[in-house]
């Protein structure tokens, strides 16, 4: 940094509990970004109320009707800042090979120079907030710490809901605590007297990770995972690299607890790609009597073998940042109930009576709305009222189905691991992996179809291994190896969870979903747990073990026998074509692909070639 660049640096007395390493880092970032003020966040109600009032004044937040949605607000983002920007997300390892073929890599020294350039003075005229936070229960053995600075009070409020943020987290950071520094700026410095906008951001964006030094730098966006750095940047990208070194796994997985009719309790971890049903599954309301599902987490799980040799998992987050569209009383009544108060909604529509609305909230569409861009909207409008990636930010603790063990510091024991994509064809409703390695093949080859494929032909696949494609801070194939190594450790004590693949999204010839999904997914979950318990026998298929006739009462779910058959149909030609694509995909992943994965691929080909033609 040049001498002329240094202006008088803002200082705010650090709390007495702040460790000198944190203070020194905050001062260094302040001298680069040159904020007008520094505020150390304590995470209190008073602080939240103060920032909320400030954001209402600034026009960033619109208060919702205090009777209909107490304590709730609507934010409308800049229309160019509405989602994660994968093309601007970088993994800067010293050796490009360590970032792997699926990540954008930049040479770290060059990237640091770029970041210094864009961050220089980037907070001028603004307040820099310092947010110490904990991922996982405070003081827990699996929990990890971070400190994010940001010039966005909206990001402060979001982080306060999504993590354990404030003084209590700061107090945990001692001389021996590894903590992850995260710098965030919206990249919109204010000149003296310049009027602010409701959603400051910058056209240029950088979401940068240094997995080796465990740092995060984010510039230009205030939306979701781009800006709430505790979430995808830390809890998945940096954490995957940490876990690799420390023997645990960061997973894009929901966690749920299920209690069967006998009273036996199970825990399930499931990886589905973004917008493929994690929040919905985590809040499932079983359609079958005698079963109860409780929520532990809806997006991220940290997995580690416990002292007893069994797999344990925590939800490192403290809130839900969920997709609004499609969330309604008929699909996810638990979410609807969770969202009645104390919510920040971003980019949903506003009703004339001061409430929120989005596509799928109610069957009846309001006659008039203000859409997510702030324009008048009627049912005749050509664009959706809520942005397709509009979201709610809400505390996990206010979810009516939250399990009382959701924040247990040691986590919960995982009995079943599930992988699932959005697949119109080829992938059956459910199948059980024959072995851990077979299950890892299911995870490694996970994919989603962007568009509906006609029956028998293959749609365009986006491979999303372990649902981690945009979230892997290490070489993707090394992440697969970490899962395989985890299994070896668990199998050594004979206590590895069973692994399954599900697909709620298979389509019939008419283009409609073959399976009703949502609450009816409980039937599949019950079969999965029957396999774990040993009460479901199943039957062999090229995909592994599938339900034997009579093991799932599909007719009670409103599914016809021919639809049920279609949910498990094997089209030899289509499956062979997909296996060819899988081979290409695996070779595109390079030489670090675990041998076990290649071996599973060969086994799949063998069992496909045994299928009858036609
Ligand atoms: P991220 O927060 O982006 O990681 O998404 P997510 O995986 O939590 O997905 P979410 O549960 O928010 O669901 C995304 C969309 O899929 C919503 O529009 C849901 O209505 C829809 N969806 C979820 N479960 C099902 C299901 O069982 N069947 C069908 N047909 N749609 C579903
Ligand atoms: C996802 O995209 O998987 C999300 C939203 O959960 S974000 O936090 O923006 O990554
Ligand atoms: Mn997600």
PDB file of N, CA and C in Angstrom, residues 135-169:
ATOM      1  N   UNK A 135     -19.138 -21.205  14.412  1.00  0.00           N
ATOM      2  CA  UNK A 135     -19.890 -22.176  13.631  1.00  0.00           C
ATOM      3  C   UNK A 135     -20.023 -23.430  14.478  1.00  0.00           C
ATOM      4  N   UNK A 136     -21.247 -23.753  14.840  1.00  0.00           N
ATOM      5  CA  UNK A 136     -21.501 -24.863  15.759  1.00  0.00           C
ATOM      6  C   UNK A 136     -21.737 -24.309  17.143  1.00  0.00           C
ATOM      7  N   UNK A 137     -22.212 -25.161  18.058  1.00  0.00           N
ATOM      8  CA  UNK A 137     -22.486 -24.705  19.423  1.00  0.00           C
ATOM      9  C   UNK A 137     -21.224 -24.120  20.063  1.00  0.00           C
ATOM     10  N   UNK A 138     -21.389 -23.013  20.789  1.00  0.00           N
ATOM     11  CA  UNK A 138     -20.252 -22.332  21.420  1.00  0.00           C
ATOM     12  C   UNK A 138     -19.454 -23.293  22.295  1.00  0.00           C
ATOM     13  N   UNK A 139     -18.162 -23.370  22.043  1.00  0.00           N
ATOM     14  CA  UNK A 139     -17.297 -24.196  22.878  1.00  0.00           C
ATOM     15  C   UNK A 139     -17.323 -25.677  22.529  1.00  0.00           C
ATOM     16  N   UNK A 140     -18.153 -26.078  21.554  1.00  0.00           N
ATOM     17  CA  UNK A 140     -18.247 -27.491  21.193  1.00  0.00           C
ATOM     18  C   UNK A 140     -16.972 -28.015  20.554  1.00  0.00           C
ATOM     19  N   UNK A 141     -16.719 -29.327  20.683  1.00  0.00           N
ATOM     20  CA  UNK A 141     -15.472 -29.880  20.147  1.00  0.00           C
ATOM     21  C   UNK A 141     -15.395 -29.819  18.623  1.00  0.00           C
ATOM     22  N   UNK A 142     -16.534 -29.798  17.947  1.00  0.00           N
ATOM     23  CA  UNK A 142     -16.520 -29.742  16.477  1.00  0.00           C
ATOM     24  C   UNK A 142     -16.678 -28.310  15.978  1.00  0.00           C
ATOM     25  N   UNK A 143     -16.898 -27.363  16.873  1.00  0.00           N
ATOM     26  CA  UNK A 143     -17.168 -25.981  16.469  1.00  0.00           C
ATOM     27  C   UNK A 143     -15.886 -25.273  16.045  1.00  0.00           C
ATOM     28  N   UNK A 144     -16.039 -24.269  15.214  1.00  0.00           N
ATOM     29  CA  UNK A 144     -14.900 -23.492  14.737  1.00  0.00           C
ATOM     30  C   UNK A 144     -15.281 -22.007  14.737  1.00  0.00           C
ATOM     31  N   UNK A 145     -14.267 -21.145  14.784  1.00  0.00           N
ATOM     32  CA  UNK A 145     -14.488 -19.706  14.950  1.00  0.00           C
ATOM     33  C   UNK A 145     -14.054 -18.912  13.737  1.00  0.00           C
ATOM     34  N   UNK A 146     -14.643 -17.751  13.604  1.00  0.00           N
ATOM     35  CA  UNK A 146     -14.265 -16.845  12.543  1.00  0.00           C
ATOM     36  C   UNK A 146     -14.524 -15.413  12.983  1.00  0.00           C
ATOM     37  N   UNK A 147     -13.925 -14.470  12.260  1.00  0.00           N
ATOM     38  CA  UNK A 147     -14.252 -13.063  12.448  1.00  0.00           C
ATOM     39  C   UNK A 147     -14.450 -12.477  11.063  1.00  0.00           C
ATOM     40  N   UNK A 148     -15.637 -11.922  10.815  1.00  0.00           N
ATOM     41  CA  UNK A 148     -15.877 -11.250   9.543  1.00  0.00           C
ATOM     42  C   UNK A 148     -16.000  -9.760   9.782  1.00  0.00           C
ATOM     43  N   UNK A 149     -15.305  -8.976   8.961  1.00  0.00           N
ATOM     44  CA  UNK A 149     -15.594  -7.548   8.921  1.00  0.00           C
ATOM     45  C   UNK A 149     -16.450  -7.291   7.688  1.00  0.00           C
ATOM     46  N   UNK A 150     -17.383  -6.367   7.837  1.00  0.00           N
ATOM     47  CA  UNK A 150     -18.258  -6.034   6.705  1.00  0.00           C
ATOM     48  C   UNK A 150     -18.655  -4.573   6.802  1.00  0.00           C
ATOM     49  N   UNK A 151     -18.949  -3.972   5.650  1.00  0.00           N
ATOM     50  CA  UNK A 151     -19.480  -2.605   5.651  1.00  0.00           C
ATOM     51  C   UNK A 151     -20.977  -2.602   5.355  1.00  0.00           C
ATOM     52  N   UNK A 152     -21.614  -3.780   5.502  1.00  0.00           N
ATOM     53  CA  UNK A 152     -23.050  -3.879   5.256  1.00  0.00           C
ATOM     54  C   UNK A 152     -23.798  -4.256   6.534  1.00  0.00           C
ATOM     55  N   UNK A 153     -24.612  -3.334   7.086  1.00  0.00           N
ATOM     56  CA  UNK A 153     -25.407  -3.690   8.269  1.00  0.00           C
ATOM     57  C   UNK A 153     -26.422  -4.800   7.977  1.00  0.00           C
ATOM     58  N   UNK A 154     -26.869  -4.908   6.720  1.00  0.00           N
ATOM     59  CA  UNK A 154     -27.765  -6.017   6.336  1.00  0.00           C
ATOM     60  C   UNK A 154     -27.050  -7.352   6.532  1.00  0.00           C
ATOM     61  N   UNK A 155     -25.771  -7.393   6.191  1.00  0.00           N
ATOM     62  CA  UNK A 155     -24.991  -8.618   6.372  1.00  0.00           C
ATOM     63  C   UNK A 155     -24.790  -8.904   7.861  1.00  0.00           C
ATOM     64  N   UNK A 156     -24.683  -7.846   8.669  1.00  0.00           N
ATOM     65  CA  UNK A 156     -24.563  -8.055  10.117  1.00  0.00           C
ATOM     66  C   UNK A 156     -25.828  -8.729  10.654  1.00  0.00           C
ATOM     67  N   UNK A 157     -26.997  -8.197  10.273  1.00  0.00           N
ATOM     68  CA  UNK A 157     -28.247  -8.787  10.764  1.00  0.00           C
ATOM     69  C   UNK A 157     -28.380 -10.232  10.298  1.00  0.00           C
ATOM     70  N   UNK A 158     -28.007 -10.480   9.041  1.00  0.00           N
ATOM     71  CA  UNK A 158     -28.107 -11.845   8.495  1.00  0.00           C
ATOM     72  C   UNK A 158     -27.166 -12.787   9.240  1.00  0.00           C
ATOM     73  N   UNK A 159     -25.947 -12.325   9.481  1.00  0.00           N
ATOM     74  CA  UNK A 159     -24.956 -13.179  10.152  1.00  0.00           C
ATOM     75  C   UNK A 159     -25.375 -13.443  11.593  1.00  0.00           C
ATOM     76  N   UNK A 160     -26.004 -12.460  12.197  1.00  0.00           N
ATOM     77  CA  UNK A 160     -26.476 -12.655  13.583  1.00  0.00           C
ATOM     78  C   UNK A 160     -27.507 -13.784  13.649  1.00  0.00           C
ATOM     79  N   UNK A 161     -28.321 -13.905  12.603  1.00  0.00           N
ATOM     80  CA  UNK A 161     -29.311 -14.986  12.569  1.00  0.00           C
ATOM     81  C   UNK A 161     -28.684 -16.322  12.166  1.00  0.00           C
ATOM     82  N   UNK A 162     -27.722 -16.277  11.270  1.00  0.00           N
ATOM     83  CA  UNK A 162     -27.187 -17.516  10.684  1.00  0.00           C
ATOM     84  C   UNK A 162     -26.080 -18.166  11.511  1.00  0.00           C
ATOM     85  N   UNK A 163     -25.488 -17.411  12.463  1.00  0.00           N
ATOM     86  CA  UNK A 163     -24.380 -17.959  13.257  1.00  0.00           C
ATOM     87  C   UNK A 163     -24.567 -17.556  14.720  1.00  0.00           C
ATOM     88  N   UNK A 164     -23.700 -18.079  15.586  1.00  0.00           N
ATOM     89  CA  UNK A 164     -23.612 -17.547  16.954  1.00  0.00           C
ATOM     90  C   UNK A 164     -22.632 -16.388  16.864  1.00  0.00           C
ATOM     91  N   UNK A 165     -23.165 -15.175  16.790  1.00  0.00           N
ATOM     92  CA  UNK A 165     -22.317 -14.008  16.525  1.00  0.00           C
ATOM     93  C   UNK A 165     -22.296 -13.082  17.739  1.00  0.00           C
ATOM     94  N   UNK A 166     -21.119 -12.549  18.063  1.00  0.00           N
ATOM     95  CA  UNK A 166     -21.034 -11.524  19.084  1.00  0.00           C
ATOM     96  C   UNK A 166     -20.008 -11.831  20.159  1.00  0.00           C
ATOM     97  N   UNK A 167     -20.207 -11.169  21.295  1.00  0.00           N
ATOM     98  CA  UNK A 167     -19.223 -11.213  22.383  1.00  0.00           C
ATOM     99  C   UNK A 167     -18.913 -12.631  22.842  1.00  0.00           C
ATOM    100  N   UNK A 168     -19.961 -13.473  22.945  1.00  0.00           N
ATOM    101  CA  UNK A 168     -19.741 -14.842  23.433  1.00  0.00           C
ATOM    102  C   UNK A 168     -18.767 -15.589  22.518  1.00  0.00           C
ATOM    103  N   UNK A 169     -18.870 -15.365  21.223  1.00  0.00           N
ATOM    104  CA  UNK A 169     -17.945 -16.019  20.288  1.00  0.00           C
ATOM    105  C   UNK A 169     -16.545 -15.426  20.441  1.00  0.00           C
TER     106      UNK A 169
END
